[in-house]
Amino acid sequence: NGKIITKIPTGTYGDLLLKAIWSGDKVSITTSTQNLQITYTHAILELPSNPFGNYCYITVGSGVKSLYIYGSSNIIYKIAINLNGVSRDFKLYIKDVSLQAPSFYNCITYTNSYTLNMFIRGNVYIYGSNGTNGSNGSNGQSGISTRLYGLAGNSGISGSNGTSGVYCYKLILNISGSLTIRGGNGGNGGNGGYGGHGINGPKSPSGSIFNPIAGDNGGNGGNGGNGGNGGNGGYAIYVLSTISISGSTYTLIGGNGGNGGNGGNGGYGGDGASDTSSNIFNGVGDPGNGGNGGNGGYGGNGGNGQSGLNVTTYLSISGYSGNGGYGGNGGSPGDGGSAGTSGGNGKDGIAGQDGANGKNGIRL
């Protein structure tokens, strides 16, 4: 008769037609889905049987109380789940899937001051995103007729940090099966650019014994750029408050630190202009001095290997630290110009200093 009842009174008999009203529903998703908004109170998300074309960002709405995720066990789904639209304790069920965060995102994020209850069924793998590698610095330009010295090479860009598998305020893990969570590796630092070379002094000594004009000095070499630092590895789990784990089959591994970039080599110095005259009455100015070599760039520091968990409540495995980059070689000096029929040679330039090697990261 359309009347809603929540219980059947004692003594009721006869045929009753009961209709269940579900507060949740199945969410449809395809391999081409890149942004998904979930609004069902209790949502079931079946991941597609093929990998996503690129990635999928999932945003969970404020009215959602629980989310159940399952899919194909032999596919790594590139996915980021943002629960920050929720303002209550939340239940997240995950069964037999492998999830990896897209670049610069954590795989699962819930930083509001509530508890994230995660229920793991079957074999589940959750990975943070690897940091991106820094780009190499561009080489400095060599000298030109209006600028005899070489320009410095640009420094390499530092690698970005790896992200976390799970980043939340308070976490309760209930594991029935096995769980592996790994933080992303830090990106490698870019190499420093080479310093530009100085060019030879273009104008030879000139003038006369009464008005000597010195020859041009060679241009200095540009300094090499510094190598970029390696990014730090990400945590497997990062909690702002506390964590509780029920179940013994789990592995938490921090990300490896990225390697530092190598420093660029310094440019070599140009030669000083020589006296090419054989006549004592002209070309008697002093020869030019050689240009100095540019200094080598410093090697970038290696990133830190991160611990699997930012609190010491449970055991975890730290990632390996990154190696520091090698310093660049100093540039060779230019030779002083040669004297003509009289006088002395120009002074040779000074060699550039080698750059220092970067420091290795720390395994935290």
Short mmCIF file of N, CA and C in Angstrom, two decimals, residues 128-264:
data_model
loop_
_atom_site.label_atom_id
_atom_site.label_comp_id
_atom_site.label_asym_id
_atom_site.label_seq_id
_atom_site.Cartn_x
_atom_site.Cartn_y
_atom_site.Cartn_z
N GLY A 128 52.80 5.88 -4.39
CA GLY A 128 52.87 7.31 -4.64
C GLY A 128 53.48 7.57 -6.00
N SER A 129 53.50 8.82 -6.38
CA SER A 129 54.04 9.20 -7.69
C SER A 129 55.54 9.48 -7.58
N ASN A 130 56.29 9.04 -8.60
CA ASN A 130 57.70 9.40 -8.68
C ASN A 130 57.84 10.88 -9.03
N GLY A 131 58.83 11.52 -8.44
CA GLY A 131 59.10 12.90 -8.80
C GLY A 131 59.64 13.02 -10.22
N THR A 132 59.49 14.16 -10.82
CA THR A 132 59.98 14.38 -12.17
C THR A 132 61.45 14.78 -12.14
N ASN A 133 62.18 14.40 -13.17
CA ASN A 133 63.59 14.77 -13.27
C ASN A 133 63.73 16.24 -13.64
N GLY A 134 64.72 16.89 -13.04
CA GLY A 134 64.99 18.27 -13.40
C GLY A 134 65.65 18.37 -14.77
N SER A 135 65.38 19.43 -15.47
CA SER A 135 65.97 19.64 -16.80
C SER A 135 67.42 20.12 -16.67
N ASN A 136 68.20 19.85 -17.70
CA ASN A 136 69.60 20.28 -17.72
C ASN A 136 69.70 21.78 -17.98
N GLY A 137 70.70 22.41 -17.39
CA GLY A 137 70.94 23.81 -17.67
C GLY A 137 71.53 24.00 -19.06
N SER A 138 71.23 25.11 -19.67
CA SER A 138 71.75 25.39 -21.01
C SER A 138 73.21 25.83 -20.93
N ASN A 139 73.96 25.56 -21.98
CA ASN A 139 75.37 25.95 -22.03
C ASN A 139 75.50 27.45 -22.25
N GLY A 140 76.55 28.03 -21.66
CA GLY A 140 76.81 29.44 -21.88
C GLY A 140 77.37 29.69 -23.27
N GLN A 141 77.07 30.84 -23.83
CA GLN A 141 77.57 31.20 -25.15
C GLN A 141 79.06 31.55 -25.08
N SER A 142 79.80 31.15 -26.10
CA SER A 142 81.21 31.53 -26.18
C SER A 142 81.33 33.00 -26.56
N GLY A 143 82.55 33.53 -26.40
CA GLY A 143 82.76 34.93 -26.69
C GLY A 143 82.55 35.27 -28.17
N ILE A 144 82.28 36.54 -28.41
CA ILE A 144 82.10 37.07 -29.77
C ILE A 144 82.99 38.30 -29.91
N SER A 145 83.01 38.90 -31.08
CA SER A 145 83.93 40.01 -31.33
C SER A 145 83.66 41.20 -30.42
N THR A 146 82.41 41.39 -30.03
CA THR A 146 82.08 42.52 -29.15
C THR A 146 82.06 42.13 -27.68
N ARG A 147 82.28 40.87 -27.38
CA ARG A 147 82.33 40.35 -26.00
C ARG A 147 83.26 39.14 -26.02
N LEU A 148 84.48 39.36 -25.58
CA LEU A 148 85.49 38.32 -25.73
C LEU A 148 85.31 37.16 -24.75
N TYR A 149 84.66 37.39 -23.64
CA TYR A 149 84.54 36.36 -22.60
C TYR A 149 83.33 35.45 -22.85
N GLY A 150 83.44 34.23 -22.35
CA GLY A 150 82.32 33.29 -22.43
C GLY A 150 81.33 33.51 -21.30
N LEU A 151 80.08 33.20 -21.56
CA LEU A 151 79.04 33.35 -20.55
C LEU A 151 78.93 32.08 -19.70
N ALA A 152 78.46 32.25 -18.49
CA ALA A 152 78.31 31.11 -17.57
C ALA A 152 77.19 30.17 -18.03
N GLY A 153 77.38 28.89 -17.78
CA GLY A 153 76.31 27.93 -18.03
C GLY A 153 75.23 28.05 -16.96
N ASN A 154 74.01 27.74 -17.32
CA ASN A 154 72.91 27.78 -16.36
C ASN A 154 72.89 26.53 -15.50
N SER A 155 72.42 26.68 -14.29
CA SER A 155 72.35 25.55 -13.36
C SER A 155 71.22 24.59 -13.76
N GLY A 156 71.43 23.32 -13.44
CA GLY A 156 70.38 22.34 -13.66
C GLY A 156 69.24 22.53 -12.67
N ILE A 157 68.06 22.10 -13.05
CA ILE A 157 66.88 22.21 -12.19
C ILE A 157 66.81 21.00 -11.25
N SER A 158 66.43 21.23 -10.03
CA SER A 158 66.32 20.14 -9.07
C SER A 158 65.17 19.21 -9.41
N GLY A 159 65.34 17.93 -9.11
CA GLY A 159 64.25 16.98 -9.26
C GLY A 159 63.18 17.22 -8.20
N SER A 160 61.95 16.91 -8.53
CA SER A 160 60.86 17.10 -7.56
C SER A 160 60.77 15.89 -6.62
N ASN A 161 60.14 16.09 -5.49
CA ASN A 161 60.01 15.03 -4.49
C ASN A 161 58.96 14.00 -4.91
N GLY A 162 59.17 12.78 -4.48
CA GLY A 162 58.13 11.77 -4.65
C GLY A 162 56.96 12.04 -3.71
N THR A 163 55.79 11.54 -4.05
CA THR A 163 54.60 11.75 -3.23
C THR A 163 54.29 10.50 -2.40
N SER A 164 53.28 10.60 -1.56
CA SER A 164 52.92 9.51 -0.66
C SER A 164 51.84 8.63 -1.26
N GLY A 165 51.83 7.39 -0.82
CA GLY A 165 50.73 6.51 -1.19
C GLY A 165 49.44 6.92 -0.51
N VAL A 166 49.50 7.16 0.80
CA VAL A 166 48.35 7.61 1.59
C VAL A 166 48.79 8.80 2.43
N TYR A 167 48.04 9.90 2.33
CA TYR A 167 48.34 11.12 3.08
C TYR A 167 47.04 11.55 3.76
N CYS A 168 47.00 11.44 5.09
CA CYS A 168 45.73 11.71 5.77
C CYS A 168 45.96 12.19 7.19
N TYR A 169 44.86 12.57 7.83
CA TYR A 169 44.94 13.08 9.20
C TYR A 169 45.08 11.92 10.19
N LYS A 170 44.13 11.02 10.22
CA LYS A 170 44.16 9.88 11.13
C LYS A 170 43.75 8.64 10.35
N LEU A 171 44.49 7.56 10.54
CA LEU A 171 44.28 6.37 9.71
C LEU A 171 44.10 5.13 10.58
N ILE A 172 43.06 4.35 10.24
CA ILE A 172 42.87 3.01 10.82
C ILE A 172 42.86 2.02 9.67
N LEU A 173 43.83 1.10 9.66
CA LEU A 173 43.95 0.11 8.61
C LEU A 173 43.47 -1.25 9.12
N ASN A 174 42.53 -1.84 8.41
CA ASN A 174 42.04 -3.18 8.73
C ASN A 174 42.38 -4.07 7.53
N ILE A 175 43.34 -4.97 7.70
CA ILE A 175 43.89 -5.73 6.57
C ILE A 175 43.47 -7.19 6.67
N SER A 176 42.71 -7.65 5.67
CA SER A 176 42.38 -9.06 5.51
C SER A 176 42.91 -9.47 4.14
N GLY A 177 44.15 -9.87 4.09
CA GLY A 177 44.84 -10.14 2.84
C GLY A 177 46.25 -9.60 2.98
N SER A 178 46.75 -8.94 1.94
CA SER A 178 48.09 -8.35 2.01
C SER A 178 48.05 -6.95 1.40
N LEU A 179 48.87 -6.08 1.98
CA LEU A 179 48.90 -4.68 1.55
C LEU A 179 50.35 -4.24 1.40
N THR A 180 50.66 -3.63 0.27
CA THR A 180 51.97 -3.01 0.05
C THR A 180 51.74 -1.56 -0.36
N ILE A 181 52.35 -0.65 0.38
CA ILE A 181 52.28 0.77 0.05
C ILE A 181 53.71 1.28 -0.10
N ARG A 182 53.94 2.00 -1.17
CA ARG A 182 55.28 2.50 -1.42
C ARG A 182 55.23 3.97 -1.81
N GLY A 183 56.12 4.77 -1.22
CA GLY A 183 56.24 6.17 -1.61
C GLY A 183 56.95 6.31 -2.94
N GLY A 184 56.70 7.39 -3.64
CA GLY A 184 57.34 7.63 -4.93
C GLY A 184 58.80 8.01 -4.77
N ASN A 185 59.59 7.69 -5.77
CA ASN A 185 61.01 8.05 -5.77
C ASN A 185 61.19 9.52 -6.12
N GLY A 186 62.21 10.13 -5.58
CA GLY A 186 62.53 11.51 -5.95
C GLY A 186 63.12 11.57 -7.34
N GLY A 187 62.88 12.66 -8.05
CA GLY A 187 63.44 12.84 -9.39
C GLY A 187 64.91 13.20 -9.33
N ASN A 188 65.62 12.90 -10.39
CA ASN A 188 67.05 13.24 -10.49
C ASN A 188 67.22 14.71 -10.83
N GLY A 189 68.29 15.31 -10.30
CA GLY A 189 68.60 16.69 -10.64
C GLY A 189 69.19 16.79 -12.03
N GLY A 190 68.94 17.90 -12.70
CA GLY A 190 69.50 18.14 -14.03
C GLY A 190 70.97 18.54 -13.95
N ASN A 191 71.70 18.28 -15.00
CA ASN A 191 73.11 18.66 -15.07
C ASN A 191 73.27 20.15 -15.35
N GLY A 192 74.34 20.72 -14.80
CA GLY A 192 74.64 22.11 -15.09
C GLY A 192 75.17 22.28 -16.50
N GLY A 193 74.88 23.41 -17.12
CA GLY A 193 75.39 23.69 -18.46
C GLY A 193 76.86 24.05 -18.44
N TYR A 194 77.54 23.81 -19.55
CA TYR A 194 78.95 24.15 -19.68
C TYR A 194 79.12 25.66 -19.85
N GLY A 195 80.23 26.17 -19.28
CA GLY A 195 80.54 27.57 -19.50
C GLY A 195 81.02 27.81 -20.92
N GLY A 196 80.70 28.96 -21.46
CA GLY A 196 81.16 29.32 -22.80
C GLY A 196 82.65 29.61 -22.81
N HIS A 197 83.29 29.41 -23.95
CA HIS A 197 84.73 29.62 -24.08
C HIS A 197 85.04 31.08 -24.39
N GLY A 198 86.14 31.56 -23.80
CA GLY A 198 86.64 32.87 -24.21
C GLY A 198 87.32 32.77 -25.56
N ILE A 199 87.31 33.83 -26.33
CA ILE A 199 87.96 33.80 -27.65
C ILE A 199 89.31 34.52 -27.57
N ASN A 200 90.16 34.27 -28.55
CA ASN A 200 91.49 34.86 -28.59
C ASN A 200 91.40 36.37 -28.78
N GLY A 201 92.37 37.06 -28.18
CA GLY A 201 92.42 38.50 -28.39
C GLY A 201 92.56 38.84 -29.87
N PRO A 202 91.66 39.63 -30.44
CA PRO A 202 91.67 39.84 -31.90
C PRO A 202 92.72 40.83 -32.41
N LYS A 203 93.11 41.79 -31.59
CA LYS A 203 93.99 42.85 -32.08
C LYS A 203 95.40 42.64 -31.56
N SER A 204 96.35 42.52 -32.50
CA SER A 204 97.76 42.35 -32.14
C SER A 204 98.33 43.68 -31.62
N PRO A 205 99.46 43.60 -30.92
CA PRO A 205 100.10 44.85 -30.49
C PRO A 205 100.40 45.74 -31.68
N SER A 206 100.38 47.04 -31.44
CA SER A 206 100.59 47.99 -32.53
C SER A 206 101.25 49.24 -31.99
N GLY A 207 101.26 50.28 -32.78
CA GLY A 207 101.90 51.52 -32.38
C GLY A 207 103.37 51.54 -32.75
N SER A 208 104.13 52.33 -32.05
CA SER A 208 105.57 52.47 -32.31
C SER A 208 106.30 52.57 -30.99
N ILE A 209 107.61 52.68 -31.08
CA ILE A 209 108.38 52.79 -29.85
C ILE A 209 108.03 54.06 -29.09
N PHE A 210 107.50 55.00 -29.82
CA PHE A 210 107.10 56.25 -29.16
C PHE A 210 105.65 56.21 -28.67
N ASN A 211 104.86 55.30 -29.24
CA ASN A 211 103.43 55.20 -28.85
C ASN A 211 102.98 53.74 -28.93
N PRO A 212 103.49 52.89 -28.01
CA PRO A 212 103.15 51.45 -28.08
C PRO A 212 101.69 51.21 -27.65
N ILE A 213 101.03 50.30 -28.35
CA ILE A 213 99.64 49.93 -28.02
C ILE A 213 99.61 48.41 -27.78
N ALA A 214 99.20 48.02 -26.58
CA ALA A 214 99.21 46.60 -26.21
C ALA A 214 98.18 45.81 -27.01
N GLY A 215 98.49 44.53 -27.20
CA GLY A 215 97.54 43.64 -27.85
C GLY A 215 96.40 43.26 -26.91
N ASP A 216 95.33 42.75 -27.50
CA ASP A 216 94.15 42.37 -26.71
C ASP A 216 94.43 41.12 -25.88
N ASN A 217 93.88 41.13 -24.67
CA ASN A 217 93.92 39.91 -23.85
C ASN A 217 92.89 38.90 -24.35
N GLY A 218 93.16 37.62 -24.09
CA GLY A 218 92.16 36.61 -24.41
C GLY A 218 90.97 36.71 -23.46
N GLY A 219 89.79 36.34 -23.94
CA GLY A 219 88.60 36.38 -23.09
C GLY A 219 88.59 35.26 -22.06
N ASN A 220 88.01 35.54 -20.91
CA ASN A 220 87.88 34.51 -19.86
C ASN A 220 86.80 33.50 -20.21
N GLY A 221 87.01 32.27 -19.78
CA GLY A 221 85.96 31.27 -19.94
C GLY A 221 84.85 31.45 -18.92
N GLY A 222 83.62 31.11 -19.30
CA GLY A 222 82.49 31.20 -18.37
C GLY A 222 82.48 30.05 -17.38
N ASN A 223 81.91 30.29 -16.22
CA ASN A 223 81.80 29.23 -15.21
C ASN A 223 80.74 28.20 -15.61
N GLY A 224 80.97 26.97 -15.22
CA GLY A 224 79.95 25.94 -15.44
C GLY A 224 78.79 26.09 -14.47
N GLY A 225 77.59 25.70 -14.89
CA GLY A 225 76.42 25.77 -14.02
C GLY A 225 76.43 24.64 -12.99
N ASN A 226 75.80 24.88 -11.87
CA ASN A 226 75.71 23.86 -10.82
C ASN A 226 74.68 22.79 -11.18
N GLY A 227 74.92 21.58 -10.73
CA GLY A 227 73.94 20.53 -10.92
C GLY A 227 72.75 20.71 -9.98
N GLY A 228 71.57 20.30 -10.43
CA GLY A 228 70.37 20.39 -9.58
C GLY A 228 70.37 19.29 -8.53
N ASN A 229 69.73 19.55 -7.42
CA ASN A 229 69.62 18.56 -6.34
C ASN A 229 68.61 17.47 -6.70
N GLY A 230 68.86 16.27 -6.21
CA GLY A 230 67.88 15.21 -6.37
C GLY A 230 66.71 15.40 -5.43
N GLY A 231 65.52 14.99 -5.85
CA GLY A 231 64.33 15.10 -5.00
C GLY A 231 64.33 14.03 -3.92
N ASN A 232 63.64 14.31 -2.83
CA ASN A 232 63.50 13.34 -1.75
C ASN A 232 62.42 12.31 -2.08
N GLY A 233 62.60 11.11 -1.57
CA GLY A 233 61.57 10.10 -1.73
C GLY A 233 60.33 10.44 -0.91
N GLY A 234 59.19 9.92 -1.32
CA GLY A 234 57.94 10.15 -0.60
C GLY A 234 57.70 9.07 0.46
N TYR A 235 56.88 9.39 1.43
CA TYR A 235 56.47 8.40 2.44
C TYR A 235 55.46 7.43 1.82
N ALA A 236 55.49 6.20 2.31
CA ALA A 236 54.40 5.29 1.96
C ALA A 236 53.09 5.81 2.56
N ILE A 237 53.14 6.10 3.86
CA ILE A 237 51.99 6.68 4.57
C ILE A 237 52.47 7.87 5.36
N TYR A 238 51.75 8.98 5.25
CA TYR A 238 52.02 10.15 6.06
C TYR A 238 50.73 10.51 6.79
N VAL A 239 50.80 10.50 8.13
CA VAL A 239 49.63 10.84 8.94
C VAL A 239 49.92 12.12 9.72
N LEU A 240 48.92 12.98 9.80
CA LEU A 240 49.05 14.21 10.58
C LEU A 240 48.76 13.98 12.05
N SER A 241 48.09 12.86 12.38
CA SER A 241 47.75 12.57 13.77
C SER A 241 48.27 11.18 14.15
N THR A 242 47.44 10.16 14.08
CA THR A 242 47.82 8.83 14.53
C THR A 242 47.46 7.78 13.49
N ILE A 243 48.01 6.58 13.68
CA ILE A 243 47.73 5.46 12.80
C ILE A 243 47.55 4.21 13.64
N SER A 244 46.63 3.34 13.20
CA SER A 244 46.41 2.04 13.85
C SER A 244 46.28 1.00 12.75
N ILE A 245 47.00 -0.12 12.90
CA ILE A 245 46.99 -1.17 11.89
C ILE A 245 46.55 -2.49 12.51
N SER A 246 45.52 -3.10 11.92
CA SER A 246 45.05 -4.41 12.32
C SER A 246 45.31 -5.38 11.17
N GLY A 247 46.11 -6.41 11.40
CA GLY A 247 46.52 -7.33 10.35
C GLY A 247 48.03 -7.32 10.22
N SER A 248 48.61 -8.47 9.92
CA SER A 248 50.07 -8.59 9.97
C SER A 248 50.74 -8.58 8.60
N THR A 249 50.00 -8.74 7.52
CA THR A 249 50.63 -8.85 6.20
C THR A 249 50.59 -7.51 5.49
N TYR A 250 51.57 -6.70 5.80
CA TYR A 250 51.67 -5.40 5.14
C TYR A 250 53.13 -4.99 5.03
N THR A 251 53.43 -4.18 4.04
CA THR A 251 54.79 -3.66 3.81
C THR A 251 54.69 -2.19 3.46
N LEU A 252 55.42 -1.37 4.19
CA LEU A 252 55.45 0.07 3.96
C LEU A 252 56.87 0.46 3.57
N ILE A 253 57.05 0.96 2.35
CA ILE A 253 58.38 1.25 1.83
C ILE A 253 58.44 2.71 1.39
N GLY A 254 59.42 3.43 1.90
CA GLY A 254 59.62 4.80 1.47
C GLY A 254 60.28 4.88 0.11
N GLY A 255 60.14 6.01 -0.56
CA GLY A 255 60.72 6.19 -1.88
C GLY A 255 62.21 6.48 -1.82
N ASN A 256 62.90 6.15 -2.88
CA ASN A 256 64.33 6.42 -3.00
C ASN A 256 64.57 7.90 -3.31
N GLY A 257 65.69 8.41 -2.84
CA GLY A 257 66.07 9.77 -3.20
C GLY A 257 66.63 9.83 -4.61
N GLY A 258 66.44 10.93 -5.28
CA GLY A 258 66.99 11.12 -6.63
C GLY A 258 68.46 11.49 -6.58
N ASN A 259 69.17 11.23 -7.65
CA ASN A 259 70.58 11.58 -7.75
C ASN A 259 70.75 13.05 -8.11
N GLY A 260 71.81 13.65 -7.56
CA GLY A 260 72.11 15.03 -7.91
C GLY A 260 72.68 15.13 -9.31
N GLY A 261 72.46 16.24 -9.97
CA GLY A 261 73.01 16.46 -11.30
C GLY A 261 74.49 16.82 -11.25
N ASN A 262 75.19 16.58 -12.32
CA ASN A 262 76.60 16.92 -12.42
C ASN A 262 76.78 18.40 -12.72
N GLY A 263 77.87 18.97 -12.17
CA GLY A 263 78.18 20.36 -12.49
C GLY A 263 78.74 20.47 -13.89
N GLY A 264 78.49 21.59 -14.52
CA GLY A 264 79.02 21.84 -15.87
C GLY A 264 80.50 22.21 -15.84
#
